[in-house]
Coordinates of C-alpha atoms and ligand atoms in Angstrom, one line a residue:
M1 CA -59.4 4.2 -20.1
P2 CA -63.0 2.9 -19.5
A3 CA -64.3 0.7 -22.3
E4 CA -67.3 3.0 -23.0
Q5 CA -65.0 5.8 -23.8
T6 CA -63.2 3.7 -26.4
A7 CA -64.4 4.3 -29.9
V8 CA -63.9 1.4 -32.3
L9 CA -64.6 1.4 -36.0
V10 CA -65.3 -1.9 -37.6
L11 CA -65.2 -2.4 -41.4
D12 CA -66.3 -5.7 -43.0
D13 CA -68.3 -6.2 -46.2
D14 CA -69.7 -9.5 -44.9
P15 CA -72.8 -8.5 -43.0
I16 CA -72.8 -11.5 -40.8
V17 CA -69.2 -11.0 -39.7
L18 CA -69.8 -7.3 -39.2
R19 CA -72.9 -7.9 -37.1
S20 CA -71.4 -10.5 -34.8
L21 CA -68.1 -8.7 -34.3
S22 CA -69.8 -5.4 -33.6
E23 CA -72.2 -7.1 -31.2
F24 CA -69.4 -8.8 -29.3
L25 CA -67.5 -5.5 -29.0
R26 CA -70.7 -3.7 -27.8
V27 CA -71.2 -6.3 -25.1
E28 CA -67.6 -5.7 -24.1
G29 CA -68.6 -2.1 -23.5
Y30 CA -66.9 -0.4 -26.5
R31 CA -68.5 2.4 -28.5
V32 CA -68.8 0.7 -31.9
S33 CA -69.3 2.1 -35.4
P34 CA -69.9 -0.6 -37.9
C35 CA -69.3 0.1 -41.6
Q36 CA -70.0 -2.2 -44.5
T37 CA -68.2 -0.2 -47.2
L38 CA -64.7 1.4 -47.5
A39 CA -66.2 4.8 -48.5
E40 CA -68.3 4.8 -45.4
A41 CA -65.4 3.9 -43.2
M42 CA -63.2 6.6 -44.7
E43 CA -65.8 9.2 -44.2
L44 CA -66.3 8.2 -40.6
L45 CA -62.5 8.3 -39.9
E46 CA -62.3 11.8 -41.1
K47 CA -65.3 12.9 -39.2
D48 CA -65.0 11.2 -35.8
Q49 CA -62.1 10.2 -33.6
F50 CA -61.5 6.5 -33.2
H51 CA -59.0 4.9 -30.8
V52 CA -59.0 1.6 -32.8
A53 CA -60.2 0.6 -36.3
L54 CA -60.7 -3.1 -37.2
T55 CA -60.8 -3.6 -40.9
D56 CA -61.1 -6.6 -43.2
V57 CA -58.3 -6.7 -45.8
R58 CA -60.3 -8.0 -48.7
L59 CA -63.0 -5.7 -49.7
P60 CA -65.1 -5.5 -52.9
E61 CA -64.1 -1.9 -53.7
G62 CA -60.5 -2.0 -52.6
S63 CA -58.7 -3.3 -49.5
G64 CA -58.3 -2.6 -45.8
F65 CA -54.8 -1.2 -46.7
D66 CA -56.6 1.7 -48.4
L67 CA -58.2 2.6 -45.0
L68 CA -54.8 2.2 -43.4
E69 CA -53.2 4.6 -46.0
H70 CA -56.1 7.0 -45.5
A71 CA -55.6 7.1 -41.7
K72 CA -51.9 7.6 -42.2
A73 CA -52.5 10.4 -44.7
L74 CA -54.7 12.1 -42.1
S75 CA -52.0 11.6 -39.4
L76 CA -54.6 9.9 -37.2
S77 CA -53.5 8.2 -34.0
T78 CA -56.1 5.4 -34.6
A79 CA -54.6 2.0 -34.0
M80 CA -55.3 -0.1 -37.1
I81 CA -56.0 -3.8 -36.6
M82 CA -56.3 -5.8 -39.9
L83 CA -58.5 -8.8 -40.2
T84 CA -56.5 -11.0 -42.6
G85 CA -57.7 -14.2 -44.3
Y86 CA -56.5 -17.4 -42.9
G87 CA -53.2 -18.4 -44.3
S88 CA -52.5 -15.1 -46.1
I89 CA -49.3 -14.4 -44.3
E90 CA -48.3 -11.9 -47.0
D91 CA -51.2 -9.7 -45.9
A92 CA -50.1 -9.9 -42.3
V93 CA -46.6 -8.9 -43.1
R94 CA -47.7 -6.1 -45.4
A95 CA -50.0 -4.8 -42.7
I96 CA -47.3 -4.6 -40.1
K97 CA -44.9 -3.1 -42.6
M98 CA -47.4 -0.4 -43.5
G99 CA -47.8 0.6 -39.8
A100 CA -50.8 -1.4 -38.7
F101 CA -50.8 -2.0 -35.0
D102 CA -51.7 -5.7 -35.3
Y103 CA -53.5 -8.3 -37.4
V104 CA -56.0 -10.9 -36.5
T105 CA -56.6 -13.9 -38.7
K106 CA -60.0 -15.0 -39.8
P107 CA -62.1 -16.8 -38.7
I108 CA -62.1 -14.3 -35.9
A109 CA -61.8 -15.5 -32.3
D110 CA -63.5 -12.9 -30.2
G111 CA -60.9 -13.2 -27.4
E112 CA -58.1 -12.6 -29.8
V113 CA -59.7 -9.4 -31.1
K114 CA -60.3 -8.2 -27.5
L115 CA -56.7 -8.8 -26.5
S116 CA -55.5 -6.9 -29.6
I117 CA -57.7 -3.9 -28.8
E118 CA -56.6 -3.9 -25.2
R119 CA -52.9 -4.0 -26.2
A120 CA -53.5 -1.1 -28.7
L121 CA -55.1 1.0 -25.9
Q122 CA -52.3 0.2 -23.5
Q123 CA -49.7 1.2 -26.1
R124 CA -51.6 4.4 -26.8
E125 CA -51.6 5.3 -23.1
L126 CA -47.8 4.6 -22.9
L127 CA -47.2 6.8 -25.9
E128 CA -49.3 9.5 -24.4
E129 CA -47.5 9.3 -21.1
N130 CA -44.2 9.4 -22.9
R131 CA -45.2 12.4 -24.9
R132 CA -46.3 14.2 -21.7
L133 CA -43.1 13.4 -19.9
R134 CA -41.0 14.4 -22.8
Q135 CA -42.8 17.7 -23.0
Q136 CA -42.3 18.3 -19.3
L137 CA -38.6 17.6 -19.7
N138 CA -38.2 20.3 -22.3
M139 CA -40.5 22.8 -20.7
T140 CA -39.1 25.7 -18.7
F141 CA -41.3 26.8 -15.9
H142 CA -41.5 30.4 -14.8
F143 CA -42.9 31.6 -11.6
E144 CA -42.1 35.1 -10.4
N145 CA -38.4 35.4 -11.3
F146 CA -37.9 31.7 -10.9
I147 CA -36.9 29.6 -13.9
C148 CA -36.6 25.9 -13.8
R149 CA -36.8 22.8 -15.9
D150 CA -36.0 20.2 -13.3
P151 CA -38.9 18.3 -11.8
K152 CA -37.6 18.6 -8.2
M153 CA -37.3 22.3 -8.6
K154 CA -40.7 22.4 -10.2
R155 CA -42.2 20.7 -7.2
A156 CA -40.5 23.3 -4.9
L157 CA -42.1 26.0 -7.0
D158 CA -45.5 24.4 -6.8
M159 CA -45.1 24.3 -3.1
I160 CA -44.1 28.0 -3.0
R161 CA -47.3 28.8 -5.0
V162 CA -49.4 26.8 -2.5
V163 CA -48.0 28.2 0.7
A164 CA -48.1 31.7 -0.7
G165 CA -51.9 31.5 -0.3
T166 CA -51.7 30.6 3.4
D167 CA -50.5 32.4 6.5
A168 CA -48.3 29.4 7.5
T169 CA -44.8 29.8 8.7
V170 CA -42.4 28.6 6.1
L171 CA -38.9 27.3 6.4
I172 CA -36.8 27.5 3.3
T173 CA -33.7 25.4 3.2
G174 CA -31.0 25.1 0.7
E175 CA -27.3 25.8 0.1
S176 CA -26.1 29.3 -0.4
G177 CA -27.2 30.7 -3.7
T178 CA -30.0 28.3 -4.4
G179 CA -32.7 31.0 -4.4
K180 CA -34.0 31.1 -0.8
T181 CA -34.3 34.9 -0.7
L182 CA -35.9 34.8 -4.1
A183 CA -38.4 32.2 -2.8
A184 CA -39.2 34.2 0.3
R185 CA -40.0 37.3 -1.9
A186 CA -42.1 35.2 -4.3
I187 CA -44.2 33.9 -1.4
H188 CA -44.8 37.3 0.0
A189 CA -45.6 38.7 -3.5
N190 CA -48.2 36.0 -4.1
S191 CA -49.7 36.1 -0.6
P192 CA -52.7 38.1 0.5
R193 CA -50.1 40.3 2.4
T194 CA -48.7 41.6 -0.9
G195 CA -48.6 45.4 -0.8
K196 CA -47.9 45.3 2.9
P197 CA -44.3 45.4 4.2
F198 CA -41.8 42.7 3.4
I199 CA -38.9 43.0 5.9
E200 CA -35.7 41.0 5.5
V201 CA -33.4 40.5 8.4
S202 CA -30.2 38.6 8.0
C203 CA -29.5 37.1 11.4
G204 CA -25.9 36.4 10.5
T205 CA -24.8 40.0 10.0
L206 CA -25.4 41.5 13.4
P207 CA -24.0 40.6 16.8
D208 CA -26.4 39.0 19.2
T209 CA -27.4 41.9 21.3
L210 CA -27.9 44.2 18.4
L211 CA -29.9 41.6 16.5
E212 CA -32.5 41.4 19.3
S213 CA -32.9 45.1 19.4
E214 CA -33.0 45.2 15.6
L215 CA -35.8 42.7 15.6
F216 CA -37.9 43.8 18.6
G217 CA -36.7 47.4 19.1
H218 CA -35.4 48.9 22.3
V219 CA -36.2 51.6 24.7
K220 CA -34.0 54.6 25.5
G221 CA -31.4 53.6 28.0
A222 CA -31.8 49.8 27.5
F223 CA -28.1 49.6 26.9
S224 CA -25.3 52.0 26.4
G225 CA -25.8 53.6 23.1
A226 CA -29.6 53.3 23.2
I227 CA -30.1 57.0 23.3
V228 CA -33.6 57.0 21.8
N229 CA -36.5 54.5 21.6
K230 CA -36.3 52.3 18.5
T231 CA -39.0 50.3 16.8
G232 CA -37.9 46.9 15.7
K233 CA -38.4 45.0 12.4
F234 CA -41.3 42.9 13.8
Q235 CA -43.2 46.1 14.4
A236 CA -42.2 47.4 10.9
A237 CA -43.5 44.2 9.4
D238 CA -46.9 44.5 11.0
E239 CA -49.6 43.2 8.6
G240 CA -46.9 42.0 6.3
T241 CA -44.2 39.4 6.2
I242 CA -40.9 39.2 8.0
F243 CA -38.1 37.1 6.5
L244 CA -35.4 35.9 8.9
D245 CA -32.4 34.7 7.0
E246 CA -29.7 32.5 8.5
I247 CA -31.9 31.5 11.4
S248 CA -29.5 28.9 12.5
I249 CA -27.3 31.6 13.9
A250 CA -29.9 32.9 16.4
S251 CA -28.7 32.8 20.0
P252 CA -30.5 30.9 22.8
S253 CA -32.1 34.1 24.1
L254 CA -33.2 35.1 20.6
Q255 CA -34.6 31.6 20.0
M256 CA -36.7 32.0 23.1
K257 CA -38.1 35.3 22.0
L258 CA -38.8 33.9 18.5
L259 CA -40.7 31.0 20.0
R260 CA -42.9 33.4 21.9
V261 CA -43.6 35.5 18.9
L262 CA -44.5 32.4 16.9
E263 CA -46.8 31.3 19.7
D264 CA -48.8 34.4 20.4
F265 CA -47.3 37.2 18.3
K266 CA -46.3 39.0 21.4
F267 CA -42.9 40.5 22.3
E268 CA -41.2 43.1 24.5
P269 CA -38.7 45.6 23.1
V270 CA -35.2 45.3 24.7
G271 CA -35.2 46.9 28.1
S272 CA -39.0 47.3 28.2
N273 CA -41.8 45.6 30.0
D274 CA -44.5 46.7 27.6
T275 CA -45.8 43.9 25.5
H276 CA -46.4 44.6 21.9
E277 CA -48.6 42.5 19.6
V278 CA -48.1 42.2 15.9
N279 CA -49.7 40.5 13.0
V280 CA -46.9 39.1 10.9
R281 CA -46.2 36.2 8.7
L282 CA -42.9 34.5 9.2
I283 CA -40.6 33.1 6.6
L284 CA -37.3 31.7 7.7
A285 CA -34.3 30.4 5.8
T286 CA -31.2 28.5 6.6
N287 CA -28.4 26.8 4.7
Q288 CA -27.7 24.6 7.7
D289 CA -29.2 21.3 8.6
L290 CA -31.4 22.5 11.5
S291 CA -32.3 18.9 12.6
E292 CA -28.6 18.3 13.1
L293 CA -28.2 21.5 15.1
V294 CA -31.1 20.3 17.3
R295 CA -29.4 17.0 17.8
Q296 CA -26.2 18.8 18.8
R297 CA -28.4 20.9 21.2
N298 CA -27.5 24.1 19.4
F299 CA -31.0 24.8 18.3
R300 CA -34.2 24.6 20.4
E301 CA -36.2 21.6 19.5
D302 CA -39.5 23.3 20.3
L303 CA -38.6 26.2 18.0
Y304 CA -37.5 23.8 15.3
Y305 CA -40.9 22.1 15.3
R306 CA -42.7 25.4 15.3
I307 CA -40.9 26.7 12.2
N308 CA -40.6 23.4 10.4
V309 CA -44.3 23.3 9.5
M310 CA -43.8 23.9 5.8
N311 CA -40.4 23.1 4.6
I312 CA -39.4 24.1 1.1
E313 CA -36.1 22.6 0.1
L314 CA -34.2 24.1 -2.8
P315 CA -31.9 21.5 -4.3
P316 CA -28.3 22.4 -5.1
L317 CA -27.7 23.3 -8.7
R318 CA -25.4 20.4 -9.3
T319 CA -28.3 18.0 -8.7
R320 CA -30.4 19.7 -11.4
P321 CA -28.2 20.1 -14.5
Q322 CA -31.3 20.5 -16.6
D323 CA -31.8 24.0 -15.1
I324 CA -28.4 25.2 -16.3
P325 CA -29.3 26.0 -19.9
P326 CA -32.5 27.9 -19.3
L327 CA -30.9 29.8 -16.4
A328 CA -27.8 30.6 -18.5
H329 CA -30.0 32.1 -21.2
H330 CA -32.0 34.0 -18.6
F331 CA -28.9 35.6 -17.2
I332 CA -27.5 36.4 -20.6
E333 CA -30.7 38.2 -21.3
K334 CA -30.6 39.9 -18.0
Y335 CA -27.1 41.3 -18.4
R336 CA -27.1 41.8 -22.2
H337 CA -27.4 45.5 -21.8
E338 CA -24.1 45.6 -19.9
A339 CA -22.2 44.1 -22.8
I340 CA -19.7 46.2 -24.8
H341 CA -20.1 44.0 -27.9
S342 CA -23.6 42.7 -28.7
V343 CA -24.0 39.2 -27.3
K344 CA -26.5 36.9 -29.0
G345 CA -26.1 33.8 -26.8
I346 CA -23.7 31.1 -25.7
S347 CA -21.7 28.6 -27.8
D348 CA -22.3 24.9 -27.3
E349 CA -18.8 24.5 -26.1
A350 CA -19.2 27.1 -23.4
M351 CA -22.5 25.6 -22.4
R352 CA -20.8 22.2 -22.0
V353 CA -18.3 23.8 -19.7
L354 CA -21.2 25.2 -17.6
A355 CA -22.9 21.8 -17.6
D356 CA -19.8 20.0 -16.4
Y357 CA -19.1 22.3 -13.5
E358 CA -20.1 21.6 -9.9
W359 CA -21.4 25.0 -8.9
P360 CA -20.6 25.2 -5.2
G361 CA -22.0 28.7 -5.2
N362 CA -25.2 27.5 -7.0
V363 CA -27.3 29.8 -9.0
R364 CA -25.7 32.9 -7.6
E365 CA -22.3 31.7 -8.9
L366 CA -23.8 30.9 -12.3
E367 CA -25.3 34.3 -12.5
N368 CA -22.0 36.0 -11.6
V369 CA -20.1 33.9 -14.1
L370 CA -22.6 34.8 -16.9
Q371 CA -22.7 38.5 -16.0
R372 CA -18.9 38.5 -16.3
A373 CA -18.9 36.5 -19.5
V374 CA -21.4 38.8 -21.1
V375 CA -19.2 41.9 -20.3
L376 CA -16.0 40.2 -21.4
C377 CA -17.3 38.5 -24.5
R378 CA -16.0 39.9 -27.8
T379 CA -17.8 37.5 -30.0
P380 CA -21.6 37.2 -30.6
Y381 CA -21.6 33.9 -28.7
I382 CA -20.0 33.4 -25.3
L383 CA -17.0 31.2 -25.7
P384 CA -15.2 29.0 -23.0
E385 CA -12.5 31.7 -22.9
D386 CA -15.0 34.1 -21.5
L387 CA -15.6 31.9 -18.5
P388 CA -13.4 31.9 -15.4
T389 CA -10.5 29.4 -15.8
N390 CA -11.5 27.5 -12.7
L391 CA -14.6 26.2 -14.5
A392 CA -12.5 24.3 -17.0
S393 CA -9.2 25.3 -18.3
P394 CA -8.8 24.8 -22.0
V395 CA -5.1 25.4 -21.7
E396 CA -4.3 22.6 -19.3
P397 CA -6.7 19.9 -20.1
V398 CA -6.8 17.3 -17.3
L399 CA -6.9 13.8 -18.6
P400 CA -9.2 12.0 -16.2
D401 CA -8.6 8.3 -15.6
G402 CA -7.8 7.5 -19.3
K403 CA -11.4 7.6 -20.4
T404 CA -11.6 7.8 -24.1
L405 CA -14.4 10.2 -24.1
A406 CA -12.8 12.5 -21.6
L407 CA -9.6 12.3 -23.6
K408 CA -11.4 13.3 -26.8
E409 CA -13.0 16.2 -25.0
A410 CA -9.6 17.3 -23.7
M411 CA -8.2 17.2 -27.2
R412 CA -11.1 19.1 -28.5
R413 CA -10.5 21.9 -26.0
W414 CA -6.9 22.0 -26.8
E415 CA -7.5 22.1 -30.5
R416 CA -10.0 24.9 -30.0
H417 CA -7.6 26.8 -27.9
L418 CA -4.8 26.5 -30.5
I419 CA -7.2 27.8 -33.2
L420 CA -8.2 30.7 -31.2
E421 CA -4.6 31.5 -30.3
G422 CA -3.7 31.3 -34.0
L423 CA -6.5 33.6 -35.0
K424 CA -5.5 36.1 -32.4
A425 CA -1.9 36.0 -33.4
N426 CA -2.8 36.6 -37.0
G427 CA -5.3 39.4 -36.3
G428 CA -8.2 37.2 -37.3
N429 CA -6.7 36.5 -40.8
R430 CA -8.0 33.1 -41.8
K431 CA -5.5 32.5 -44.5
E432 CA -2.5 33.2 -42.3
T433 CA -3.9 31.3 -39.4
A434 CA -4.5 28.2 -41.5
K435 CA -1.0 28.5 -42.8
C436 CA 0.6 28.7 -39.4
L437 CA -1.5 25.9 -38.0
G438 CA -0.6 23.7 -41.0
I439 CA -4.2 23.1 -42.1
N440 CA -6.1 24.3 -45.2
R441 CA -8.6 27.1 -45.0
T442 CA -11.6 24.8 -45.5
T443 CA -10.6 22.7 -42.5
L444 CA -10.1 25.9 -40.5
Y445 CA -13.5 27.2 -41.4
N446 CA -15.1 23.8 -40.5
K447 CA -13.4 23.6 -37.2
M448 CA -14.3 27.2 -36.4
R449 CA -17.9 26.4 -37.0
E450 CA -17.7 23.2 -35.0
Y451 CA -16.3 25.1 -32.0
G452 CA -18.6 28.0 -32.3
I453 CA -15.8 30.5 -33.2
T454 CA -17.6 33.1 -35.2
E455 CA -15.6 36.2 -35.0
I456 CA -12.3 37.3 -33.7
Ligands
ATP1 N1 -34.4 29.4 -10.2 C1 -33.9 30.6 -10.4 N2 -34.3 31.3 -11.5 C2 -33.8 32.6 -11.7 N3 -32.9 33.2 -10.8 C3 -32.5 32.5 -9.7 C4 -33.0 31.2 -9.4 N4 -32.5 30.8 -8.3 C5 -31.7 31.8 -7.9 N5 -31.7 32.8 -8.7 C6 -30.9 34.1 -8.6 O1 -29.7 33.7 -8.0 C7 -29.2 34.6 -7.1 C8 -29.1 34.0 -5.7 O2 -30.3 33.7 -5.2 P1 -30.8 34.0 -3.7 O3 -30.1 35.2 -3.2 O4 -32.2 33.9 -3.6 O5 -30.1 32.7 -3.0 P2 -30.1 32.3 -1.4 O6 -30.4 30.9 -1.3 O7 -30.9 33.3 -0.7 O8 -28.5 32.5 -1.0 P3 -27.9 32.8 0.4 O9 -28.0 31.5 1.2 O10 -26.5 33.2 0.1 O11 -28.7 33.9 1.0 C9 -30.2 35.8 -7.1 O12 -29.8 36.8 -8.0 C10 -31.5 35.1 -7.6 O13 -32.3 36.0 -8.3
MG2 MG1 -30.5 34.7 0.7

C-alpha cells in the first residue's frame, strides 16, 4: 500500500515528542493525525479509519492501554503500537498480552518506529489476503447450471464466460461426464447468438457416411436410400451455434470438410456440387487427447490448430474434491421431488463416502448416484447404505496398509452397519436394539447421533 494511503494516529501528551514524531512520519509520506489527549484520540478512532495507531503508554488522564481497549471494543483492525518508557518491560509485556501489534521503547528511534509500522502494514496485507483466499475457498460459484468451488474449475468457468462473448471456435476437453455439453450450452446461451439455433451433433453415434450427410445434408440419389433432398445440421444451425461432440471420431474425409467450413464457412451437401454458405459458430468437444491423435496421424494437424484456438479444459472430478459437497447438495435439491420419503440432505458419513470415491464417471456419475440415493433413502438424511456398494462397502471394510486412521474409519463403518442392522432387526425399537447389541440406550443414542442415523 502506498504510504500516502496509510493513516496513522499518533497520541502523546508531550508536545515536543508529538511534533517531532508526527513530522518524521509526514516526511515518510504517511497521513498523520496527531493527538495530545486520550479523549481526542478515542474520538478520532471512532470517527476515522486508521491503519496504525502509535500511542504513548503513560498519559495524564489514563494510559495508552485505554486506547488499546477502546480499539478492541470497537473491533477495529487498527494495528496498535505502544510507546513504552525505557526499561518498563512490564508495560511492553502487558501491551503484547493485550493484543498490541508491537511496542517501541522511548526515547524513540525514528527508524524503529518506521520499521514497526511497515511490519504492521505487511501483516495487515497478509491477513487481508488470507481472508480473501479463505472466502474464495468456501464460496460456491454459480454460472448457468454450473456449480463449483474449486479454483481450477472457477477458471474454466471464467473462460466460458469470456469466450461466450466472442465468435471464436471453442474446443472443450475433459473426461466423460465433466460437463462438456453443459459448457457448450452455457457458451451459446451467453453469446450474442442466443435465441438462434443451438444444434448438437454427437459424431460418435453415426457411421461415417451418415454423419457427413447428417452434417452437410444430401441431395436425392446421392446414395441408396437418399430418396429426398435433406438439409444438414450446419444449415439448420445457420446464425446460431453448432456443437460437435466427440470430434476425435471424425473420419479423414469429414475432417477435410470440417476444415473447409472452418476456413470459409462453405460446404457442399453429399452428392451435390452446389456450394452453400453458412454463418455458424463452432464448439467442439472431445474426451480424447487430440494432440496425441495428431501425433499418431489419426487427426489432421491443420484441423487441430484450427479448432484449438480456445481450449477449455474441464478437470476430472477426482482432482477437485472441493466441488463434491456443493454438487451433492445441488443434485439432492434437483431430485428431491422424486423422493418417496422427504429428504432433507445428506449425512456426514455418506458425504465422506462420496469424498473418498474416485468418480471415474465424473459429475454424471455423482448425479446418478445421488438421484438413486434420493429415491431409495428412507431417512431424512442420505446414509452410506443409500449409496451403491461399489463406492465403499460398509459390510466388508478393507483394511488398507495397516494405517491407523483407515483402520479407525473401517471400524466406524462396521459399527455403524451393526447398529443399523440391529435397529432394522428390532423394528427401530431402541431399547431392544441396545439390549441385543449389548450397550446401554444412552450409548446407542449417542452413536446414532454420531453416525447420522436419525430414523429407521
Ligand atoms: N459443474 C457442474 N455443476 C452442475 N452440474 C454439472 C456440472 N458438471 C456437470 N454437470 C451435470 O453432469 C451431467 C454430465 O455433464 P455433461 O453431459 O455436460 O458431461 P460431458 O462432459 O458432456 O459428458 P460426455 O463426455 O459423456 O458427453 C449433466 O447432467 C450436467 O448437467
Ligand atoms: Mg457431452
